[in-house]
XYZ file of C-alpha atoms in Angstrom:
132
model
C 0.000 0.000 0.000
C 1.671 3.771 -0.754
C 1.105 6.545 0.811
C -0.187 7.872 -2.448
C -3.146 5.491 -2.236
C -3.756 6.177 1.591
C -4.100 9.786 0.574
C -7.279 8.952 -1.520
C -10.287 8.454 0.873
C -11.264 4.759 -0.547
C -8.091 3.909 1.133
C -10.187 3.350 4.636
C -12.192 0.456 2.896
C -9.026 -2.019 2.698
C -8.138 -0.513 6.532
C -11.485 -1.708 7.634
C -11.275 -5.108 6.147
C -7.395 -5.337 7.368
C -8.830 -4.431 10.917
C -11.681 -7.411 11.321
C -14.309 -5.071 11.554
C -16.412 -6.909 9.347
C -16.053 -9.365 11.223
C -17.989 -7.803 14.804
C -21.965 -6.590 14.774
C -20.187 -4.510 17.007
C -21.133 -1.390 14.647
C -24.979 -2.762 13.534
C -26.360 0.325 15.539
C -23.555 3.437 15.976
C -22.185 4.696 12.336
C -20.394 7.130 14.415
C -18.780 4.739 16.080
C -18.030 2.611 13.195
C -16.902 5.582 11.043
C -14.487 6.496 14.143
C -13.356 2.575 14.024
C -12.488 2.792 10.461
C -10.792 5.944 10.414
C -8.315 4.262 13.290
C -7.197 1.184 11.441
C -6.588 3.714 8.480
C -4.760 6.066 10.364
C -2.690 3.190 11.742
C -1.365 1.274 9.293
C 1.840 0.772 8.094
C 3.492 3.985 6.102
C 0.663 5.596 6.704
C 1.982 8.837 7.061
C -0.494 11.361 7.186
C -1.407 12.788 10.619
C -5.498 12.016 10.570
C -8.176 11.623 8.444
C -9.634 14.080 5.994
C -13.144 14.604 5.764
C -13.919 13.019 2.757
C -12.220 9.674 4.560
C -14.661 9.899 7.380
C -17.277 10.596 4.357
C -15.885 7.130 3.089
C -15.876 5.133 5.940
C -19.575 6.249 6.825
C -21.011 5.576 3.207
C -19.232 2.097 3.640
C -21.398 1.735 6.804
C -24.476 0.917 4.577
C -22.627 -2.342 3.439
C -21.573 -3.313 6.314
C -24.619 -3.140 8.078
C -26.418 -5.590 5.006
C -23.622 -8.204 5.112
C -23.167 -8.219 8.870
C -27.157 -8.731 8.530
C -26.829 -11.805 6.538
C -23.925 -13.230 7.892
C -26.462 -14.021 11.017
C -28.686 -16.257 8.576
C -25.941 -17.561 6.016
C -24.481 -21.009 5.987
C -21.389 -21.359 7.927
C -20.292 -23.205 4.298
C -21.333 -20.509 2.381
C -19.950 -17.554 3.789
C -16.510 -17.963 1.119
C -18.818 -16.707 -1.770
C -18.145 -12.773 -0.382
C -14.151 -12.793 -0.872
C -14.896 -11.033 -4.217
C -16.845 -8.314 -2.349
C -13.632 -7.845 -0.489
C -11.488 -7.787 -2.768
C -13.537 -5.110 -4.345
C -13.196 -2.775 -1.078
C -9.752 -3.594 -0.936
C -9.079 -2.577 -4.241
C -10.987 1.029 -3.169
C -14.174 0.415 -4.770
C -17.634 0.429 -2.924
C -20.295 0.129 -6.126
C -18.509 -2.718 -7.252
C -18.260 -4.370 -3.686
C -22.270 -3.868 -3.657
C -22.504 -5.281 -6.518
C -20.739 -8.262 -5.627
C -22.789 -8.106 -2.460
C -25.218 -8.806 -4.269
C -23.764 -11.176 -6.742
C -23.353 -13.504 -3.350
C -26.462 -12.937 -1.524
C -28.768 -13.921 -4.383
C -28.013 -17.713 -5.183
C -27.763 -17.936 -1.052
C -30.944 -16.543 -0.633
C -32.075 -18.693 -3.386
C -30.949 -21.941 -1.880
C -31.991 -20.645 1.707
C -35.346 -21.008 0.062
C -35.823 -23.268 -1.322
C -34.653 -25.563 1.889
C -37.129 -23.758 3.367
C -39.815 -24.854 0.759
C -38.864 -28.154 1.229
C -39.097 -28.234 5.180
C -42.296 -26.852 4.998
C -43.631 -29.114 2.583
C -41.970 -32.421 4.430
C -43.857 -30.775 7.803
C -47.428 -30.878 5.493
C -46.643 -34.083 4.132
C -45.648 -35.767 7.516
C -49.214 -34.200 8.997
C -51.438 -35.455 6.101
């Protein structure tokens, strides 16, 4: 990572990965809090040499709080197995861009969803079954 590239506010989307934070629903509820979490791990990594955040990192770091809020959302209902199929989301943030990482949100989600589903579907229908 250069300094040239921590300079640019997307930078704080790799920091936040780098830090775990996507990994805690520590955040769900307080953006404020989250934006103030992301701004640290930016602000402390390695030849990182400016002296704080600007405001348009803290702008970054709070419009990531959106995605963060829908995958820590899902993560509570996805398949333990299943949770590999966001790594392209990640590498999207990592890479400094947050449409694409939706996008690959999304690009996850659905076929989980899908199969989420239609398990359900099938439960309920083995339940009606069983009480005919």
């Amino acid at each position: 990572m250069t300094e040239d590239f921590l300079g640019k506010p997307e930078s704080v989307y790799g920091a936040a990965i780098h830090a775990g934070i996507f990994g805690t629903d520590a955040y769900l509820y307080d953006r404020q809090m989250f934006v103030d979490r992301v701004c640290g791990a930016w602000n402390t990594q390695i030849n990182n040499y400016y002296s704080c955040p600007t405001e348009a990192h803290e702008d970054a770091a709070e419009a990531l709080h959106e995605l963060y809020v829908m995958y820590r959302e899902f993560m509570s209902i996805c398949p333990c197995g299943k949770k590999g199929a966001f790594s392209s989301m990640f590498v999207a943030l990592a890479k400094g861009d947050l449409d694409k990482a939706f996008g690959e949100f999304g690009k996850a989600k659905w076929p989980i969803v899908t199969m989420l589903a239609e398990e359900r579907e099938r439960r309920r229908e083995s339940t009606t079954a069983s009480c005919s």
